């Protein structure tokens, strides 16, 4: 990431909370959206120009075009996903 550039974000969890978080990010900032329901990820990706949808957390956190992982899932999934992202 170059100085002054916005971080590229992977958004994990595309439900109501994920959708609200996406609205707070700059256009083009979200590079990957991930959800256990691939259709929901695809719907949110359609609202994020330049992003792609997946249902794989492993692929999401390993993506080379991701600087930050934003997790917007149910509470029980937060820690396991955060550990995988680290």
Tab-separated table of N, CA and C in Angstrom:
chain	number	residue	atom	x	y	z
A	1	UNK	N	0.853	-1.170	0.000
A	1	UNK	CA	0.000	0.000	0.000
A	1	UNK	C	0.899	1.233	0.000
A	2	UNK	N	0.639	2.149	-0.904
A	2	UNK	CA	1.450	3.347	-0.991
A	2	UNK	C	0.974	4.400	0.009
A	3	UNK	N	1.854	5.301	0.353
A	3	UNK	CA	1.524	6.355	1.314
A	3	UNK	C	0.351	7.183	0.803
A	4	UNK	N	-0.613	7.415	1.658
A	4	UNK	CA	-1.770	8.212	1.295
A	4	UNK	C	-2.895	7.434	0.647
A	5	UNK	N	-2.618	6.191	0.248
A	5	UNK	CA	-3.658	5.372	-0.377
A	5	UNK	C	-4.566	4.776	0.695
A	6	UNK	N	-5.812	4.596	0.347
A	6	UNK	CA	-6.744	3.956	1.267
A	6	UNK	C	-6.458	2.464	1.316
A	7	UNK	N	-6.603	1.843	2.479
A	7	UNK	CA	-6.388	0.399	2.543
A	7	UNK	C	-7.445	-0.360	1.753
A	8	UNK	N	-7.020	-1.468	1.169
A	8	UNK	CA	-7.949	-2.329	0.431
A	8	UNK	C	-8.581	-3.283	1.440
A	9	UNK	N	-9.898	-3.347	1.421
A	9	UNK	CA	-10.642	-4.030	2.471
A	9	UNK	C	-11.312	-5.298	1.963
A	10	UNK	N	-11.204	-6.354	2.771
A	10	UNK	CA	-12.009	-7.556	2.583
A	10	UNK	C	-13.102	-7.484	3.633
A	11	UNK	N	-14.327	-7.623	3.212
A	11	UNK	CA	-15.469	-7.573	4.113
A	11	UNK	C	-16.023	-8.987	4.254
A	12	UNK	N	-15.942	-9.524	5.462
A	12	UNK	CA	-16.445	-10.873	5.724
A	12	UNK	C	-17.736	-10.752	6.514
A	13	UNK	N	-18.807	-11.203	5.906
A	13	UNK	CA	-20.144	-11.080	6.476
A	13	UNK	C	-20.906	-10.027	5.697
A	14	UNK	N	-21.880	-10.454	4.919
A	14	UNK	CA	-22.583	-9.545	4.017
A	14	UNK	C	-24.043	-9.346	4.392
A	15	UNK	N	-24.365	-9.622	5.641
A	15	UNK	CA	-25.720	-9.376	6.122
A	15	UNK	C	-25.919	-7.903	6.420
A	16	UNK	N	-26.852	-7.597	7.270
A	16	UNK	CA	-27.197	-6.210	7.581
A	16	UNK	C	-25.998	-5.412	8.081
A	17	UNK	N	-25.242	-5.976	9.019
A	17	UNK	CA	-24.083	-5.261	9.570
A	17	UNK	C	-23.015	-5.058	8.500
A	18	UNK	N	-22.741	-6.089	7.713
A	18	UNK	CA	-21.760	-5.960	6.638
A	18	UNK	C	-22.161	-4.909	5.619
A	19	UNK	N	-23.439	-4.861	5.295
A	19	UNK	CA	-23.936	-3.862	4.351
A	19	UNK	C	-23.774	-2.452	4.906
A	20	UNK	N	-24.031	-2.286	6.183
A	20	UNK	CA	-23.851	-0.968	6.810
A	20	UNK	C	-22.389	-0.565	6.826
A	21	UNK	N	-21.509	-1.522	7.119
A	21	UNK	CA	-20.073	-1.217	7.135
A	21	UNK	C	-19.575	-0.852	5.742
A	22	UNK	N	-20.080	-1.545	4.727
A	22	UNK	CA	-19.675	-1.270	3.347
A	22	UNK	C	-20.010	0.161	2.964
A	23	UNK	N	-21.125	0.655	3.439
A	23	UNK	CA	-21.553	2.015	3.116
A	23	UNK	C	-20.604	3.070	3.681
A	24	UNK	N	-19.823	2.723	4.687
A	24	UNK	CA	-18.894	3.657	5.305
A	24	UNK	C	-17.549	3.720	4.587
A	25	UNK	N	-17.334	2.804	3.662
A	25	UNK	CA	-16.061	2.742	2.952
A	25	UNK	C	-16.128	3.495	1.634
A	26	UNK	N	-14.984	3.943	1.185
A	26	UNK	CA	-14.901	4.698	-0.065
A	26	UNK	C	-15.171	3.794	-1.265
A	27	UNK	N	-15.737	4.338	-2.332
A	27	UNK	CA	-15.940	3.544	-3.547
A	27	UNK	C	-14.615	2.946	-4.021
A	28	UNK	N	-14.635	1.673	-4.353
A	28	UNK	CA	-13.433	0.998	-4.826
A	28	UNK	C	-12.530	0.466	-3.729
A	29	UNK	N	-12.847	0.768	-2.480
A	29	UNK	CA	-11.991	0.333	-1.378
A	29	UNK	C	-12.176	-1.149	-1.046
A	30	UNK	N	-13.375	-1.682	-1.235
A	30	UNK	CA	-13.643	-3.088	-0.950
A	30	UNK	C	-13.197	-3.924	-2.148
A	31	UNK	N	-12.285	-4.854	-1.906
A	31	UNK	CA	-11.777	-5.697	-2.988
A	31	UNK	C	-12.389	-7.088	-2.978
A	32	UNK	N	-12.754	-7.578	-1.782
A	32	UNK	CA	-13.337	-8.911	-1.650
A	32	UNK	C	-14.490	-8.846	-0.658
A	33	UNK	N	-15.598	-9.488	-0.996
A	33	UNK	CA	-16.689	-9.668	-0.042
A	33	UNK	C	-16.915	-11.160	0.124
A	34	UNK	N	-17.126	-11.584	1.364
A	34	UNK	CA	-17.213	-13.007	1.674
A	34	UNK	C	-18.394	-13.257	2.589
A	35	UNK	N	-19.130	-14.301	2.300
A	35	UNK	CA	-20.242	-14.699	3.153
A	35	UNK	C	-20.472	-16.195	2.971
A	36	UNK	N	-20.982	-16.865	4.004
A	36	UNK	CA	-21.287	-18.293	3.878
A	36	UNK	C	-22.369	-18.524	2.836
A	37	UNK	N	-23.178	-17.509	2.590
A	37	UNK	CA	-24.194	-17.571	1.539
A	37	UNK	C	-23.640	-16.811	0.333
A	38	UNK	N	-23.150	-17.539	-0.657
A	38	UNK	CA	-22.495	-16.927	-1.810
A	38	UNK	C	-23.396	-15.942	-2.530
A	39	UNK	N	-24.684	-16.210	-2.613
A	39	UNK	CA	-25.599	-15.270	-3.267
A	39	UNK	C	-25.606	-13.919	-2.563
A	40	UNK	N	-25.530	-13.939	-1.239
A	40	UNK	CA	-25.508	-12.681	-0.478
A	40	UNK	C	-24.200	-11.936	-0.738
A	41	UNK	N	-23.097	-12.670	-0.840
A	41	UNK	CA	-21.814	-12.041	-1.157
A	41	UNK	C	-21.849	-11.435	-2.552
A	42	UNK	N	-22.429	-12.153	-3.494
A	42	UNK	CA	-22.526	-11.629	-4.864
A	42	UNK	C	-23.371	-10.364	-4.922
A	43	UNK	N	-24.450	-10.329	-4.148
A	43	UNK	CA	-25.317	-9.144	-4.137
A	43	UNK	C	-24.567	-7.932	-3.605
A	44	UNK	N	-23.775	-8.119	-2.549
A	44	UNK	CA	-23.018	-6.986	-2.014
A	44	UNK	C	-21.873	-6.604	-2.950
A	45	UNK	N	-21.230	-7.596	-3.564
A	45	UNK	CA	-20.148	-7.302	-4.512
A	45	UNK	C	-20.655	-6.461	-5.680
A	46	UNK	N	-21.891	-6.673	-6.068
A	46	UNK	CA	-22.466	-5.891	-7.164
A	46	UNK	C	-22.563	-4.412	-6.796
A	47	UNK	N	-22.586	-4.108	-5.511
A	47	UNK	CA	-22.652	-2.714	-5.053
A	47	UNK	C	-21.274	-2.129	-4.770
A	48	UNK	N	-20.225	-2.942	-4.962
A	48	UNK	CA	-18.847	-2.517	-4.682
A	48	UNK	C	-18.023	-2.652	-5.962
A	49	UNK	N	-17.929	-1.603	-6.743
A	49	UNK	CA	-17.191	-1.689	-8.015
A	49	UNK	C	-15.773	-2.232	-7.825
A	50	UNK	N	-15.413	-3.206	-8.644
A	50	UNK	CA	-14.068	-3.766	-8.602
A	50	UNK	C	-13.880	-4.868	-7.578
A	51	UNK	N	-14.932	-5.234	-6.860
A	51	UNK	CA	-14.785	-6.295	-5.854
A	51	UNK	C	-15.229	-7.625	-6.430
A	52	UNK	N	-14.885	-8.683	-5.723
A	52	UNK	CA	-15.321	-10.015	-6.113
A	52	UNK	C	-15.932	-10.714	-4.900
A	53	UNK	N	-16.793	-11.665	-5.167
A	53	UNK	CA	-17.509	-12.379	-4.117
A	53	UNK	C	-16.944	-13.781	-3.946
A	54	UNK	N	-16.980	-14.248	-2.705
A	54	UNK	CA	-16.557	-15.612	-2.397
A	54	UNK	C	-17.267	-16.083	-1.138
A	55	UNK	N	-17.250	-17.393	-0.937
A	55	UNK	CA	-17.753	-17.955	0.309
A	55	UNK	C	-16.619	-18.602	1.099
A	56	UNK	N	-15.385	-18.317	0.721
A	56	UNK	CA	-14.211	-18.903	1.353
A	56	UNK	C	-13.455	-17.872	2.192
A	57	UNK	N	-13.500	-18.060	3.504
A	57	UNK	CA	-12.736	-17.177	4.390
A	57	UNK	C	-11.250	-17.345	4.126
A	58	UNK	N	-10.793	-18.573	3.924
A	58	UNK	CA	-9.372	-18.830	3.685
A	58	UNK	C	-8.861	-18.067	2.462
A	59	UNK	N	-9.610	-18.106	1.363
A	59	UNK	CA	-9.213	-17.369	0.158
A	59	UNK	C	-9.246	-15.867	0.405
A	60	UNK	N	-10.220	-15.425	1.167
A	60	UNK	CA	-10.364	-13.994	1.440
A	60	UNK	C	-9.179	-13.451	2.220
A	61	UNK	N	-8.820	-14.102	3.318
A	61	UNK	CA	-7.736	-13.575	4.155
A	61	UNK	C	-6.367	-13.755	3.509
A	62	UNK	N	-6.258	-14.651	2.518
A	62	UNK	CA	-4.984	-14.863	1.828
A	62	UNK	C	-4.844	-14.008	0.572
A	63	UNK	N	-5.867	-13.271	0.210
A	63	UNK	CA	-5.835	-12.488	-1.034
A	63	UNK	C	-4.730	-11.433	-0.992
A	64	UNK	N	-4.002	-11.311	-2.075
A	64	UNK	CA	-2.883	-10.366	-2.137
A	64	UNK	C	-3.354	-8.916	-2.255
A	65	UNK	N	-4.608	-8.719	-2.637
A	65	UNK	CA	-5.117	-7.355	-2.783
A	65	UNK	C	-5.963	-6.928	-1.577
A	66	UNK	N	-5.628	-7.457	-0.408
A	66	UNK	CA	-6.330	-7.114	0.826
A	66	UNK	C	-5.318	-6.611	1.850
A	67	UNK	N	-5.565	-5.420	2.383
A	67	UNK	CA	-4.729	-4.848	3.442
A	67	UNK	C	-5.392	-4.977	4.811
A	68	UNK	N	-6.727	-4.957	4.818
A	68	UNK	CA	-7.505	-4.967	6.058
A	68	UNK	C	-8.650	-5.956	5.913
A	69	UNK	N	-8.906	-6.716	6.962
A	69	UNK	CA	-10.058	-7.612	6.991
A	69	UNK	C	-11.070	-7.032	7.968
A	70	UNK	N	-12.269	-6.753	7.490
A	70	UNK	CA	-13.352	-6.253	8.324
A	70	UNK	C	-14.343	-7.398	8.511
A	71	UNK	N	-14.572	-7.768	9.764
A	71	UNK	CA	-15.427	-8.916	10.058
A	71	UNK	C	-16.772	-8.419	10.579
A	72	UNK	N	-17.839	-8.831	9.903
A	72	UNK	CA	-19.200	-8.410	10.254
A	72	UNK	C	-20.098	-9.646	10.294
A	73	UNK	N	-19.743	-10.577	11.155
A	73	UNK	CA	-20.466	-11.847	11.245
A	73	UNK	C	-21.154	-11.957	12.597
A	74	UNK	N	-21.778	-13.092	12.827
A	74	UNK	CA	-22.355	-13.360	14.146
A	74	UNK	C	-21.218	-13.469	15.159
A	75	UNK	N	-21.524	-13.173	16.410
A	75	UNK	CA	-20.494	-13.128	17.449
A	75	UNK	C	-19.676	-14.411	17.544
A	76	UNK	N	-20.309	-15.559	17.415
A	76	UNK	CA	-19.602	-16.836	17.560
A	76	UNK	C	-18.529	-17.039	16.500
A	77	UNK	N	-18.635	-16.359	15.376
A	77	UNK	CA	-17.660	-16.528	14.289
A	77	UNK	C	-16.542	-15.490	14.322
A	78	UNK	N	-16.677	-14.450	15.118
A	78	UNK	CA	-15.700	-13.358	15.110
A	78	UNK	C	-14.278	-13.824	15.438
A	79	UNK	N	-14.099	-14.473	16.568
A	79	UNK	CA	-12.747	-14.870	16.992
A	79	UNK	C	-12.103	-15.868	16.033
A	80	UNK	N	-12.793	-16.929	15.618
A	80	UNK	CA	-12.140	-17.852	14.674
A	80	UNK	C	-11.716	-17.176	13.365
A	81	UNK	N	-12.531	-16.292	12.859
A	81	UNK	CA	-12.171	-15.602	11.611
A	81	UNK	C	-11.010	-14.651	11.858
A	82	UNK	N	-11.030	-13.941	12.972
A	82	UNK	CA	-9.939	-13.029	13.301
A	82	UNK	C	-8.620	-13.790	13.432
A	83	UNK	N	-8.647	-14.944	14.067
A	83	UNK	CA	-7.434	-15.748	14.198
A	83	UNK	C	-6.928	-16.211	12.835
A	84	UNK	N	-7.843	-16.581	11.961
A	84	UNK	CA	-7.442	-16.999	10.611
A	84	UNK	C	-6.842	-15.826	9.841
A	85	UNK	N	-7.390	-14.640	10.037
A	85	UNK	CA	-6.885	-13.457	9.342
A	85	UNK	C	-5.489	-13.071	9.815
A	86	UNK	N	-5.232	-13.264	11.096
A	86	UNK	CA	-3.924	-12.936	11.650
A	86	UNK	C	-2.899	-13.897	11.097
